[in-house]
Amino acid sequence: MDQRRILLVDDNLNDVELALTVLRDSGEQQRVFHDITVAGSGAEAIAMLNASGPSNPLPDVILLDLKMPQMDGLAVLDAIRASDSTRDIPVVMLTTSGEPRDISDSYAHGASAYVIKPLDFSQFREAMTTITAFWTQLNRRPNLR
C-alpha cells in the first residue's frame, strides 16, 4: 500500500472524528494508507508545518477549515503560501460556509480547492473520498522533500 500524508486542520472535534473515520475507510478502499495528522487550531498547524523535517515530512495535502477562532483558515493559508517550504502544498478549504465571499477570498489567498462540507454522512463520505483520491493519487506536484 502507498502512503499519503494528510494534515487535517479543524477546531470542531465532531467534524474531526467524522473526517478521520471517512479518511481511514476511503484509504482502505483506495488501497492507500493515509497518514493523518490533526491540528486543532491554525497556530498548531503552522507549528507542525514549521517543525517538518526528515522524520516529520510535509503533508501531501492540507484539508483546512475556514472558520476557526484566533487564527482562521485564511490566515493559515497566508502563512502556508508565504513559506518557501510549504507554498506548493495543495490546500483544500473544507468548510460549512457556502458564502460567495468566503469562496472568492479563499482562492485569492491561494486555496487549491474549496469544498463545502455536506451535512449528509453518505455525501460527506463521497466528498472526502473524491478529495483524497484526487489530491493524494491523481494530482502530481513538485517534490518538496
XYZ file of N, CA and C in Angstrom:
435
model
N 0.829 -1.197 0.000
C 0.000 0.000 0.000
C 0.866 1.250 0.000
N 0.450 2.229 -0.795
C 1.117 3.524 -0.788
C 0.738 4.283 0.472
N 1.586 5.228 0.838
C 1.290 6.067 1.998
C 1.211 7.512 1.550
N 0.156 8.195 1.972
C -0.021 9.611 1.681
C -0.272 10.340 2.989
N 0.392 11.486 3.132
C 0.264 12.280 4.357
C -0.787 13.367 4.168
N -1.686 13.436 5.131
C -2.762 14.429 5.115
C -2.723 15.195 6.429
N -2.746 16.516 6.349
C -2.888 17.348 7.540
C -4.314 17.880 7.545
N -5.064 17.514 8.574
C -6.440 17.965 8.760
C -6.428 19.055 9.819
N -6.883 20.244 9.448
C -6.889 21.385 10.366
C -8.336 21.777 10.621
N -8.811 21.505 11.841
C -10.208 21.778 12.180
C -10.325 21.867 13.692
N -11.078 22.837 14.169
C -11.255 23.017 15.608
C -12.483 22.296 16.155
N -13.319 21.742 15.278
C -14.540 21.068 15.710
C -14.262 19.572 15.874
N -14.285 19.096 17.125
C -13.944 17.698 17.402
C -14.877 16.712 16.709
N -16.149 17.047 16.589
C -17.084 16.157 15.896
C -16.729 16.045 14.413
N -16.396 17.164 13.783
C -16.005 17.147 12.373
C -14.702 16.372 12.180
N -13.779 16.521 13.131
C -12.507 15.801 13.050
C -12.750 14.293 13.125
N -13.550 13.851 14.082
C -13.827 12.416 14.230
C -14.503 11.852 12.981
N -15.458 12.592 12.456
C -16.141 12.161 11.239
C -15.155 12.062 10.078
N -14.332 13.080 9.902
C -13.348 13.085 8.816
C -12.346 11.946 8.969
N -11.879 11.694 10.190
C -10.928 10.605 10.412
C -11.534 9.257 10.051
N -12.766 9.037 10.442
C -13.447 7.784 10.109
C -13.527 7.601 8.601
N -13.959 8.636 7.906
C -14.112 8.565 6.454
C -12.763 8.428 5.767
N -11.759 9.181 6.200
C -10.438 9.108 5.569
C -9.821 7.726 5.726
N -9.968 7.130 6.882
C -9.415 5.784 7.098
C -10.123 4.766 6.218
N -11.459 4.860 6.168
C -12.231 3.932 5.332
C -11.903 4.112 3.854
N -11.833 5.360 3.405
C -11.575 5.599 1.981
C -10.158 5.171 1.614
N -9.224 5.319 2.528
C -7.858 4.866 2.275
C -7.801 3.367 2.058
N -8.539 2.619 2.873
C -8.580 1.165 2.714
C -9.194 0.802 1.369
N -10.269 1.482 0.987
C -10.923 1.200 -0.295
C -10.013 1.533 -1.477
N -9.226 2.591 -1.347
C -8.342 3.023 -2.432
C -6.990 2.315 -2.380
N -6.807 1.449 -1.391
C -5.548 0.732 -1.176
C -4.382 1.703 -0.967
N -4.680 2.754 -0.219
C -3.687 3.766 0.136
C -3.747 3.942 1.637
N -2.587 3.997 2.275
C -2.542 4.267 3.707
C -2.455 5.775 3.893
N -3.451 6.347 4.561
C -3.447 7.773 4.843
C -2.834 7.997 6.220
N -1.686 8.652 6.244
C -1.052 9.059 7.489
C -1.641 10.423 7.828
N -2.622 10.425 8.727
C -3.394 11.633 9.004
C -2.916 12.281 10.294
N -2.570 13.550 10.190
C -2.201 14.340 11.348
C -3.299 15.386 11.527
N -3.688 15.612 12.775
C -4.747 16.581 13.062
C -4.164 17.754 13.835
N -4.515 18.945 13.387
C -4.210 20.171 14.123
C -5.542 20.787 14.518
N -5.708 21.069 15.796
C -6.961 21.611 16.299
C -7.083 23.114 16.205
N -6.048 23.760 15.667
C -6.083 25.219 15.502
C -5.134 25.610 14.382
N -5.311 26.827 13.906
C -4.422 27.328 12.871
C -2.988 27.443 13.353
N -2.812 27.933 14.571
C -1.460 28.086 15.115
C -0.770 26.728 15.259
N -1.527 25.717 15.677
C -0.959 24.377 15.807
C -0.535 23.839 14.437
N -1.334 24.087 13.416
C -0.999 23.642 12.061
C 0.299 24.285 11.577
N 0.428 25.578 11.768
C 1.640 26.287 11.334
C 2.859 25.762 12.099
N 2.703 25.528 13.397
C 3.815 24.981 14.188
C 4.224 23.607 13.659
N 3.260 22.772 13.326
C 3.564 21.436 12.781
C 4.311 21.545 11.451
N 3.838 22.419 10.587
C 4.484 22.583 9.286
C 5.901 23.127 9.439
N 6.088 24.049 10.364
C 7.416 24.620 10.590
C 8.383 23.621 11.211
N 7.852 22.602 11.868
C 8.688 21.581 12.519
C 8.982 20.402 11.593
N 8.607 20.519 10.320
C 8.825 19.398 9.408
C 10.310 19.176 9.175
N 10.621 17.936 8.849
C 12.000 17.543 8.591
C 12.019 16.087 8.161
N 13.198 15.473 8.135
C 13.299 14.083 7.661
C 12.408 13.099 8.426
N 12.290 13.274 9.709
C 11.456 12.343 10.490
C 9.998 12.814 10.559
N 9.723 14.021 10.080
C 8.381 14.585 10.103
C 8.136 15.291 8.764
N 7.906 14.500 7.686
C 7.779 15.112 6.358
C 6.525 15.961 6.207
N 6.586 16.852 5.248
C 5.445 17.714 4.937
C 4.284 16.874 4.413
N 3.055 17.352 4.613
C 1.896 16.604 4.100
C 1.805 16.696 2.579
N 1.105 15.713 1.999
C 0.825 15.729 0.565
C -0.332 16.663 0.253
N -1.219 16.847 1.218
C -2.366 17.738 1.066
C -2.794 18.222 2.447
N -3.311 19.435 2.500
C -3.841 20.003 3.742
C -5.333 20.234 3.551
N -6.130 19.684 4.467
C -7.578 19.922 4.496
C -7.808 20.954 5.590
N -8.240 22.146 5.218
C -8.240 23.288 6.124
C -9.635 23.872 6.314
N -10.063 23.912 7.562
C -11.333 24.558 7.896
C -11.157 26.068 7.787
N -12.197 26.743 7.381
C -12.135 28.197 7.218
C -12.437 28.936 8.515
N -13.494 28.517 9.193
C -13.985 29.243 10.365
C -13.413 28.645 11.643
N -12.321 29.249 12.123
C -11.697 28.821 13.379
C -11.402 30.062 14.212
N -11.435 29.929 15.549
C -11.118 31.082 16.404
C -9.622 31.414 16.374
N -9.269 32.562 16.825
C -7.914 33.099 16.888
C -7.258 33.240 15.513
N -6.987 32.127 14.849
C -6.331 32.159 13.536
C -7.224 31.400 12.555
N -7.941 32.143 11.710
C -8.871 31.480 10.789
C -8.125 30.849 9.624
N -8.870 30.140 8.787
C -8.268 29.426 7.675
C -7.533 30.317 6.693
N -8.013 31.539 6.483
C -7.326 32.442 5.560
C -5.957 32.847 6.090
N -5.857 33.066 7.391
C -4.566 33.415 7.997
C -3.601 32.232 7.902
N -4.120 31.032 8.101
C -3.286 29.830 7.970
C -2.812 29.698 6.525
N -3.740 29.887 5.598
C -3.409 29.800 4.175
C -2.342 30.829 3.798
N -2.470 32.039 4.312
C -1.453 33.071 4.054
C -0.075 32.625 4.545
N -0.033 32.043 5.741
C 1.244 31.582 6.297
C 1.823 30.434 5.468
N 0.975 29.536 5.019
C 1.434 28.412 4.192
C 2.014 28.931 2.881
N 1.313 29.832 2.240
C 1.752 30.348 0.941
C 2.955 31.287 1.057
N 3.198 31.839 2.236
C 4.327 32.759 2.431
C 5.644 32.024 2.657
N 5.592 30.753 2.955
C 6.803 29.986 3.260
C 7.289 29.219 2.035
N 8.579 29.313 1.752
C 9.156 28.591 0.618
C 8.955 27.084 0.749
N 8.990 26.571 1.961
C 8.912 25.119 2.155
C 7.494 24.571 2.021
N 6.474 25.412 2.184
C 5.101 24.909 2.173
C 4.224 25.496 1.067
N 4.711 26.474 0.352
C 3.837 27.201 -0.592
C 3.231 26.342 -1.685
N 3.863 25.223 -2.047
C 3.339 24.386 -3.125
C 2.467 23.232 -2.650
N 2.242 23.116 -1.351
C 1.376 22.050 -0.851
C -0.074 22.383 -1.210
N -0.797 21.438 -1.815
C -2.206 21.694 -2.097
C -2.987 21.902 -0.795
N -3.813 22.935 -0.783
C -4.651 23.224 0.382
C -6.109 23.246 -0.071
N -6.880 22.328 0.486
C -8.301 22.237 0.188
C -9.064 22.843 1.358
N -9.781 23.913 1.085
C -10.635 24.502 2.106
C -11.822 23.559 2.271
N -12.040 23.089 3.487
C -13.122 22.149 3.785
C -13.947 22.784 4.886
N -15.093 23.351 4.510
C -15.824 24.216 5.423
C -17.329 24.095 5.222
N -18.068 24.584 6.172
C -19.533 24.595 6.059
C -20.022 25.840 5.330
N -19.176 26.809 5.134
C -19.596 28.071 4.519
C -19.687 27.976 3.001
N -20.827 28.376 2.492
C -21.009 28.483 1.051
C -21.098 29.925 0.608
N -20.704 30.842 1.480
C -20.772 32.265 1.172
C -19.844 32.610 0.005
N -20.354 33.304 -1.011
C -19.516 33.658 -2.163
C -18.237 34.396 -1.771
N -18.326 35.260 -0.766
C -17.126 35.999 -0.354
C -16.073 35.070 0.244
N -16.505 34.080 1.048
C -15.554 33.119 1.620
C -14.871 32.320 0.515
N -15.641 31.948 -0.498
C -15.082 31.186 -1.617
C -14.065 32.033 -2.375
N -14.445 33.249 -2.749
C -13.526 34.100 -3.521
C -12.305 34.492 -2.698
N -12.493 34.781 -1.404
C -11.354 35.116 -0.543
C -10.385 33.940 -0.427
N -10.924 32.736 -0.319
C -10.068 31.554 -0.197
C -9.184 31.384 -1.428
N -9.781 31.526 -2.601
C -8.982 31.417 -3.821
C -7.990 32.574 -3.946
N -8.402 33.766 -3.535
C -7.496 34.922 -3.588
C -6.290 34.733 -2.668
N -6.464 33.976 -1.601
C -5.372 33.726 -0.658
C -4.558 32.488 -1.031
N -4.935 31.810 -2.110
C -4.117 30.696 -2.600
C -4.657 29.302 -2.372
N -5.953 29.161 -2.090
C -6.525 27.821 -1.930
C -6.433 27.059 -3.248
N -6.206 25.767 -3.144
C -6.168 24.899 -4.320
C -7.568 24.451 -4.715
N -8.445 24.353 -3.715
C -9.834 23.936 -3.947
C -10.675 24.400 -2.773
N -11.979 24.446 -2.994
C -12.921 24.865 -1.955
C -14.079 23.877 -1.959
N -14.270 23.171 -0.845
C -15.323 22.160 -0.743
C -16.206 22.485 0.459
N -17.501 22.531 0.203
C -18.458 22.744 1.289
C -18.769 21.381 1.903
N -18.604 21.276 3.217
C -18.856 20.010 3.909
C -20.329 19.646 3.793
N -20.633 18.521 3.161
C -22.030 18.081 3.114
C -22.503 17.687 4.517
N -23.758 17.960 4.818
C -24.303 17.605 6.126
C -24.708 16.139 6.190
N -25.060 15.559 5.049
C -25.443 14.158 4.972
C -24.184 13.288 5.015
N -24.183 12.241 5.850
C -22.989 11.421 6.037
C -22.532 10.756 4.744
N -23.438 10.183 3.988
C -23.022 9.491 2.763
C -22.455 10.485 1.746
N -23.007 11.687 1.680
C -22.455 12.714 0.794
C -21.098 13.194 1.287
N -20.951 13.298 2.621
C -19.661 13.688 3.192
C -18.615 12.628 2.860
N -18.975 11.358 3.011
C -18.063 10.252 2.700
C -17.631 10.327 1.237
N -18.587 10.545 0.354
C -18.277 10.618 -1.069
C -17.362 11.805 -1.377
N -17.639 12.948 -0.775
C -16.799 14.133 -0.993
C -15.373 13.890 -0.507
N -15.226 13.337 0.681
C -13.893 13.088 1.240
C -13.129 12.053 0.416
N -13.824 11.031 -0.040
C -13.180 10.009 -0.869
C -12.688 10.623 -2.174
N -13.497 11.473 -2.777
C -13.120 12.136 -4.017
C -11.939 13.076 -3.802
N -12.000 13.861 -2.738
C -10.918 14.801 -2.427
C -9.600 14.057 -2.251
N -9.610 13.038 -1.414
C -8.351 12.334 -1.128
C -7.853 11.568 -2.345
N -8.754 10.981 -3.118
C -8.317 10.258 -4.321
C -7.625 11.214 -5.292
N -8.221 12.379 -5.493
C -7.620 13.334 -6.423
C -6.286 13.867 -5.907
N -6.285 14.409 -4.697
C -5.109 15.121 -4.203
C -3.979 14.213 -3.750
N -4.279 12.958 -3.410
C -3.195 12.073 -2.952
C -2.781 11.041 -3.992
N -3.614 10.807 -5.017
C -3.263 9.795 -6.008
C -3.125 10.348 -7.420
N -4.068 11.162 -7.863
C -4.052 11.639 -9.242
C -3.200 12.874 -9.453
N -3.276 13.813 -8.537
C -2.550 15.069 -8.672
C -1.038 14.840 -8.558
N -0.289 15.526 -9.379
C 1.173 15.495 -9.301
C 1.660 16.902 -8.993
N 2.593 16.970 -8.072
C 3.149 18.263 -7.696
C 4.647 18.127 -7.529
N 5.366 19.235 -7.412
C 6.816 19.146 -7.239
C 7.161 18.390 -5.961
N 8.296 17.727 -5.977
C 8.774 17.045 -4.783
C 9.322 18.085 -3.820
N 8.679 18.185 -2.650
C 9.049 19.211 -1.677
C 10.034 18.702 -0.644
N 10.344 17.444 -0.662
C 11.178 16.869 0.394
C 12.631 16.949 0.075
